[in-house]
CSV table of C-alpha atoms in Angstrom, one decimal:
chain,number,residue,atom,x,y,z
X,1,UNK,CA,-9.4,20.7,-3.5
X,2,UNK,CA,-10.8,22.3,-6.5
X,3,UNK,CA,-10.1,26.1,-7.5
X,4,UNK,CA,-13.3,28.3,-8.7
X,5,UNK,CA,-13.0,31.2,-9.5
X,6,UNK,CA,-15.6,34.2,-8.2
X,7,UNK,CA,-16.5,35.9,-11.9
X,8,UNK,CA,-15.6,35.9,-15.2
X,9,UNK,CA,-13.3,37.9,-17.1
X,10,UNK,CA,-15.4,40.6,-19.5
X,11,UNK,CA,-13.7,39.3,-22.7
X,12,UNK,CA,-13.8,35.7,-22.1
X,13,UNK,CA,-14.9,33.5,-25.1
X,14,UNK,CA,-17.1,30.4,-24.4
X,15,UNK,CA,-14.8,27.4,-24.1
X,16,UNK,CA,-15.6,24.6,-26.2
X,17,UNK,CA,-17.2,21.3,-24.3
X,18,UNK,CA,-13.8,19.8,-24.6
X,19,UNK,CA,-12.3,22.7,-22.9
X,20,UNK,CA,-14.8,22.8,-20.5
X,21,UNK,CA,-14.1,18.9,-19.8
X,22,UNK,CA,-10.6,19.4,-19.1
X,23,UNK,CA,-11.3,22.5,-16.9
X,24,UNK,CA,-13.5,19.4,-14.7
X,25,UNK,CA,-10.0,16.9,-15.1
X,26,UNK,CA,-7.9,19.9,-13.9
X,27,UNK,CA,-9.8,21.1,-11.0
X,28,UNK,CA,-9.8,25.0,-12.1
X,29,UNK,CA,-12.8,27.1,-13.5
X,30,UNK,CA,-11.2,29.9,-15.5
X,31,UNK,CA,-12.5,33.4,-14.6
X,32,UNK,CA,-10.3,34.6,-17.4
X,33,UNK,CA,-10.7,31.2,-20.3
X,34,UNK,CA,-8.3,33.2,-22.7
X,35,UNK,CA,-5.6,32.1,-20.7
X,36,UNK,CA,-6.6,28.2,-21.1
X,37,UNK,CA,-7.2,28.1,-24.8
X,38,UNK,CA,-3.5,30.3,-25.0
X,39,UNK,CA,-2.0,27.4,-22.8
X,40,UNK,CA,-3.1,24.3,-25.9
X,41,UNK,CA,-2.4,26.7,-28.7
X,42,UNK,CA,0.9,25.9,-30.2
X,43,UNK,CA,3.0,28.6,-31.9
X,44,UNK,CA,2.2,27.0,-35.5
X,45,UNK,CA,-1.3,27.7,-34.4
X,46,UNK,CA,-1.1,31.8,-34.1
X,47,UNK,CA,0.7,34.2,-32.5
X,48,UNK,CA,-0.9,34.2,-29.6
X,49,UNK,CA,0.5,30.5,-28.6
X,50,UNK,CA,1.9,29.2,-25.3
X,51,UNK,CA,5.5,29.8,-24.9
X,52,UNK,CA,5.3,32.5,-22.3
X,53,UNK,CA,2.6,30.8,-20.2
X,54,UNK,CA,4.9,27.6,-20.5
X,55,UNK,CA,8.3,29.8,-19.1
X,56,UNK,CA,5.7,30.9,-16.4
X,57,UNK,CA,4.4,27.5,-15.6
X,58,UNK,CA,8.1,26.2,-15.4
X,59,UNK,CA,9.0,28.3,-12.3
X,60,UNK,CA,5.7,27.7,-10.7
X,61,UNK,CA,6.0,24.2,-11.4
X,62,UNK,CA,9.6,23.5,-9.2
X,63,UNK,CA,8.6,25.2,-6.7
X,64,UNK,CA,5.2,23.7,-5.9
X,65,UNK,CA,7.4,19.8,-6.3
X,66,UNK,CA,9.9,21.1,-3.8
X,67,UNK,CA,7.6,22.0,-1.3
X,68,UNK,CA,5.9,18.7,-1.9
X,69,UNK,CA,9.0,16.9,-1.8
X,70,UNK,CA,10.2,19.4,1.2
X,71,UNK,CA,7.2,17.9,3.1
X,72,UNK,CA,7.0,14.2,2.3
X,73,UNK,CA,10.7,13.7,2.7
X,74,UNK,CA,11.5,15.7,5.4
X,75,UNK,CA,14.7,13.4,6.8
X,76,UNK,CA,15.6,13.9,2.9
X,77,UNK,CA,19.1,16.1,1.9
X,78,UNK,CA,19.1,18.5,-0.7
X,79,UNK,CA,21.1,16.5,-3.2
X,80,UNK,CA,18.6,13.6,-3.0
X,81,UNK,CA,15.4,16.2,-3.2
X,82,UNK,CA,16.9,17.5,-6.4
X,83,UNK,CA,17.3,14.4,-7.9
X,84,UNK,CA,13.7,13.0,-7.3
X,85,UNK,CA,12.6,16.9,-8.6
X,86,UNK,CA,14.6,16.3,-12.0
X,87,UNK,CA,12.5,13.2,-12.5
X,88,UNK,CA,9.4,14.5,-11.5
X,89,UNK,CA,9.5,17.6,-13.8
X,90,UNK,CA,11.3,15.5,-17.0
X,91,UNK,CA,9.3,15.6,-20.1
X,92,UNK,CA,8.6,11.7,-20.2
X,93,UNK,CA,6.6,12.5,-17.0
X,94,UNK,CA,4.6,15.7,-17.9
X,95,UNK,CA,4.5,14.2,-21.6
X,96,UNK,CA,2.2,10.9,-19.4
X,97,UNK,CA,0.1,13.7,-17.2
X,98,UNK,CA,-0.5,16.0,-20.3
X,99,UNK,CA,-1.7,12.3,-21.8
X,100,UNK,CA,-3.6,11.5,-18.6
X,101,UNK,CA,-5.9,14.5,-18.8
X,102,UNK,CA,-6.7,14.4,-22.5
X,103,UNK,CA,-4.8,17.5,-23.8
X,104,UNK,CA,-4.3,15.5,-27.0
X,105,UNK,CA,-7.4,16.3,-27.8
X,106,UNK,CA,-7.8,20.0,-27.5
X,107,UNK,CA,-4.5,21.1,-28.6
X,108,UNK,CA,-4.5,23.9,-31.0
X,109,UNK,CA,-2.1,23.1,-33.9
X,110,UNK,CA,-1.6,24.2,-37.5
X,111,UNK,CA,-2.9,21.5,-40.0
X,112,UNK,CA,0.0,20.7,-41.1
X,113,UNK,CA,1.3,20.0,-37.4
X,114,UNK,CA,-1.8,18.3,-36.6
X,115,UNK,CA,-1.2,15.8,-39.4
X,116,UNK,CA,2.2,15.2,-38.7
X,117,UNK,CA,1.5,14.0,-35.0
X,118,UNK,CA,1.8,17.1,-33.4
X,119,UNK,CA,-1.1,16.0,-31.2
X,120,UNK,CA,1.2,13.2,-29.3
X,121,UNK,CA,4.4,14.5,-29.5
X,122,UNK,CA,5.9,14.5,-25.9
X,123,UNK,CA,7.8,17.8,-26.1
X,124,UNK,CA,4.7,20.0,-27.2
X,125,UNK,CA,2.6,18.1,-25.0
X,126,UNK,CA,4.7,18.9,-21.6
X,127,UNK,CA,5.1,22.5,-22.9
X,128,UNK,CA,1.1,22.7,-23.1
X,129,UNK,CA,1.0,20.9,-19.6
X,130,UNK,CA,3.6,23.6,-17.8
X,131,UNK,CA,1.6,26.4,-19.7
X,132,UNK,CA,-1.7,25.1,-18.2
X,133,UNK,CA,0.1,25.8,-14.8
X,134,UNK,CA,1.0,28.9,-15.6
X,135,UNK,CA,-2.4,29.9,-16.7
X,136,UNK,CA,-3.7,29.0,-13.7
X,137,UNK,CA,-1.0,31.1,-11.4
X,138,UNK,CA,-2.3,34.1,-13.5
X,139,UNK,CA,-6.0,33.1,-13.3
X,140,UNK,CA,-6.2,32.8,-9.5
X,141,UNK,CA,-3.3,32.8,-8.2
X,142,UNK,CA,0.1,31.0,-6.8
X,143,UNK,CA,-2.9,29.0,-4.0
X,144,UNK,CA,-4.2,27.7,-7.2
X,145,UNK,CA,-1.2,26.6,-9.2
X,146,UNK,CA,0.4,24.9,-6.0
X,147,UNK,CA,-3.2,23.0,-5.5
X,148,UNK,CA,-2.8,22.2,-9.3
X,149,UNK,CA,0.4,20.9,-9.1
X,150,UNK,CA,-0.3,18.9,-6.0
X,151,UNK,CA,-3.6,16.9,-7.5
X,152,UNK,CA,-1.1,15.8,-10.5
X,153,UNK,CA,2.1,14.9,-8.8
X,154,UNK,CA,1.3,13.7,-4.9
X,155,UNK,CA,0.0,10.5,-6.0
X,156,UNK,CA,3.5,9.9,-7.7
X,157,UNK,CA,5.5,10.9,-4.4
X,158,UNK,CA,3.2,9.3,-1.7
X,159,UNK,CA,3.3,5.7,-3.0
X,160,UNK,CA,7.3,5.9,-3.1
X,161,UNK,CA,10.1,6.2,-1.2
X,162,UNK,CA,13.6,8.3,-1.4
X,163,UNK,CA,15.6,5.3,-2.3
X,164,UNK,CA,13.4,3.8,-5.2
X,165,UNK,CA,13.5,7.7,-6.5
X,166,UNK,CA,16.8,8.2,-6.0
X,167,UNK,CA,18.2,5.6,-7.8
X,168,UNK,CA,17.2,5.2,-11.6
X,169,UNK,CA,14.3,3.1,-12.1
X,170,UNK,CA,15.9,-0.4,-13.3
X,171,UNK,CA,18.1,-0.2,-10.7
X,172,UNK,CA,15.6,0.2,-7.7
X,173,UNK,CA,13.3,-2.4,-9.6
X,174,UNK,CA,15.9,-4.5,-9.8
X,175,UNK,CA,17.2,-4.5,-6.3
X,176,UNK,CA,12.9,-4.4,-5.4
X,177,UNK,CA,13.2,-7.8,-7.4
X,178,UNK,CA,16.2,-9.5,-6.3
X,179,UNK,CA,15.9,-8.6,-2.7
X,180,UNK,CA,12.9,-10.9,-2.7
X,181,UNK,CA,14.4,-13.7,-5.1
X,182,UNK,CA,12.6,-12.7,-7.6
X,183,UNK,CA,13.7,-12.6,-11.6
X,184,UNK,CA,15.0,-9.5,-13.0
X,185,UNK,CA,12.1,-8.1,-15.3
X,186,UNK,CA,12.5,-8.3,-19.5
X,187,UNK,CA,12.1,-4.8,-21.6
X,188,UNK,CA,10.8,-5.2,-25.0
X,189,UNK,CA,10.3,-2.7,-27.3
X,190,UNK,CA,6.2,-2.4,-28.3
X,191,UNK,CA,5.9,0.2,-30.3
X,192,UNK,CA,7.7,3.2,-31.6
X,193,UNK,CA,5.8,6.6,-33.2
X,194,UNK,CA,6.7,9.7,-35.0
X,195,UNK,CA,9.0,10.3,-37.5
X,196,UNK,CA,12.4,8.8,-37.7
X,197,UNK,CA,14.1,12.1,-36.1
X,198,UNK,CA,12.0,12.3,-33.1
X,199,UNK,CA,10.8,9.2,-32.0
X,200,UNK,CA,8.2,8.1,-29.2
X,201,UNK,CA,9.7,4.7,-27.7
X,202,UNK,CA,6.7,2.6,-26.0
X,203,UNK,CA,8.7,-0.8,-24.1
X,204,UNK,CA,7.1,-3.1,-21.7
X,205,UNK,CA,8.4,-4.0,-18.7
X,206,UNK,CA,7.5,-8.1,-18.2
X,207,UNK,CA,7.9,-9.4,-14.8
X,208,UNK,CA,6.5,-12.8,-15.7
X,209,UNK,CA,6.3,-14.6,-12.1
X,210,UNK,CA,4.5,-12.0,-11.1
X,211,UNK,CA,1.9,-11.9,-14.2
X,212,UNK,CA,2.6,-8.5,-14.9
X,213,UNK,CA,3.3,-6.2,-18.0
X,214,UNK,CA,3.6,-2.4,-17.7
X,215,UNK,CA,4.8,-0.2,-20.5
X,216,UNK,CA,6.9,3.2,-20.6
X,217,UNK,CA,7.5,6.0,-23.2
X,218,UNK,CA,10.5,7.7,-24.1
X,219,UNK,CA,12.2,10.0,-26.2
X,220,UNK,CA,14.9,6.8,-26.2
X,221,UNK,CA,14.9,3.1,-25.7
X,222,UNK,CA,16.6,3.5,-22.8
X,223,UNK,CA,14.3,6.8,-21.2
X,224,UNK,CA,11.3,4.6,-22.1
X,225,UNK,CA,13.0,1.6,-20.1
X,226,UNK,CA,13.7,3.4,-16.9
X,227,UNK,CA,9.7,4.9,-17.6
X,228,UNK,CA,8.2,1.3,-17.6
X,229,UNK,CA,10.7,0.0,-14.9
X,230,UNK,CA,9.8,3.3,-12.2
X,231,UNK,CA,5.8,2.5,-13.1
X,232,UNK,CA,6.2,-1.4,-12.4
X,233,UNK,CA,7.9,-0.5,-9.3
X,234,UNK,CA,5.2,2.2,-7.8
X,235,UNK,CA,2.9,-0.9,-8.9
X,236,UNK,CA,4.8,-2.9,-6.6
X,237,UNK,CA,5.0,-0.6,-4.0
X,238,UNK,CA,1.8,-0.2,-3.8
X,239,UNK,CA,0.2,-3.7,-3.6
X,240,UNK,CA,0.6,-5.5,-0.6
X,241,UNK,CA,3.2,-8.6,-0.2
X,242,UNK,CA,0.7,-10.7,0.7
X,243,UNK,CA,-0.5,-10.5,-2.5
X,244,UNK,CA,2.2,-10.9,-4.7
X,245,UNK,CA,2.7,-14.8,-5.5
X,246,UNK,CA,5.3,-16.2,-4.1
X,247,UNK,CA,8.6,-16.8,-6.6
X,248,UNK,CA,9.8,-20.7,-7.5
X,249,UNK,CA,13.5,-20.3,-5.9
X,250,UNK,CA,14.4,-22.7,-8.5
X,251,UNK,CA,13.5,-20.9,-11.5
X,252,UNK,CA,15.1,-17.7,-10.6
X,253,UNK,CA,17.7,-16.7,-12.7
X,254,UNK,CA,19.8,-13.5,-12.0
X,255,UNK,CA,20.3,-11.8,-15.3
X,256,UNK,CA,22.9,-8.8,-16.2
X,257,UNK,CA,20.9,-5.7,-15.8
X,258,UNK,CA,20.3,-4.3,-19.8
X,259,UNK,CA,21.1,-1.0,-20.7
């Protein structure tokens, strides 16, 4: 459900229509909007940047996962909870939400970060994401923040299960694969961004039998890998088997899993 709030701070600015827009993608009207343009301004911006919101956000951010993961794994231990949590919370992921809801495009940066890709790069990007959640915690409280964190990451933890978390994402894809005779997918690299000392990896994950091609990113060839190989499996998971053509036993050749 989406969070209003009842009345606006005193001293908060207008937000520009691209604020306002992702205020909609969020779910959250900002009584206090300060708090939202501090969470996309970066520290080369101004002083008044995100860091603090982002240390905030952090907190507020495992423990709204573990009660979602408390919840929808209940027959789950604590060591396999943690593990799925780790994932969840990694910067590849919150670098793909922060992607998904357009902060690219209202980040606050200096020129000179702007121009140097600032705008994409994963680790500012998942900072500005946990500072968003921390915004909102201040701006309405911990109701708010939980509700927040729910809308972005349930549809991640409902189509899964504990195994195909637990296990790092070739694996589970490959076992996913293999257990119905099915070819071991290909990982190609597609594209790679930034500068030479902090690379963006993009690779696809081809699974050719089944006519599909889904990519990953990562700070590494392999971190994009596992990316592309966990969102070909949720794919999977989530389409029915009687839909998925049916694999020529012939053809099927079981290949050394890449690292």
């Amino acid at each position: 459900m989406a969070s209003t709030s009842k009345r606006n701070h005193p001293d908060s600015p207008a937000l520009t229509p691209a604020l306002q827009a992702l205020q909609q993608r969020l779910g959250h009207a900002f009584a206090d909007s300060r708090l939202l343009v501090r969470a996309v301004t970066h520290k080369s911006f101004g002083a008044d940047h995100y860091e603090r919101l982002e240390f905030l956000g952090d907190a507020v951010l495992n423990l709204g996962v573990s009660a979602l993961l408390y919840k929808q794994f209940d027959r789950s231990d604590e060591g396999d909870m943690t593990r799925v949590r780790a994932h969840l919370v990694r910067q590849d992921m919150l670098h793909k939400l922060a992607q998904q809801l357009g902060l690219p495009d209202v980040m606050r940066l200096s020129e000179g970060e702007a121009k140097g890709g600032g705008a994409q790069r994963p680790s500012i990007l998942a900072d500005a994401l946990e500072a968003i959640i921390g915004a909102v915690y201040l701006d309405a409280g911990s109701d708010a923040a939980r509700d927040l964190v729910l809308r972005l990451f349930e549809p991640l933890v409902v189509e899964s299960t504990m195994e195909g978390w637990s296990k790092d994402g070739k694996t589970a894809l490959q076992e996913w694969l293999q257990g119905r005779k099915m070819p071991v997918p290909t990982y190609t690299i597609v594209e790679t961004r930034g500068k030479a000392h902090e690379q963006t990896f993009i690779v696809a994950c081809e699974l050719p039998v089944l006519d599909m091609v889904v990519t990953g990113e990562g700070l590494s060839r392999r971190a994009a890998e596992q990316a592309a190989a966990q969102a070909a499996l949720l794919r999977l998971q989530a389409t029915s088997t009687k839909d998925l053509p049916k694999a020529d036993k012939a053809t099927v050749v079981v290949k050394k899993k890449r690292v």
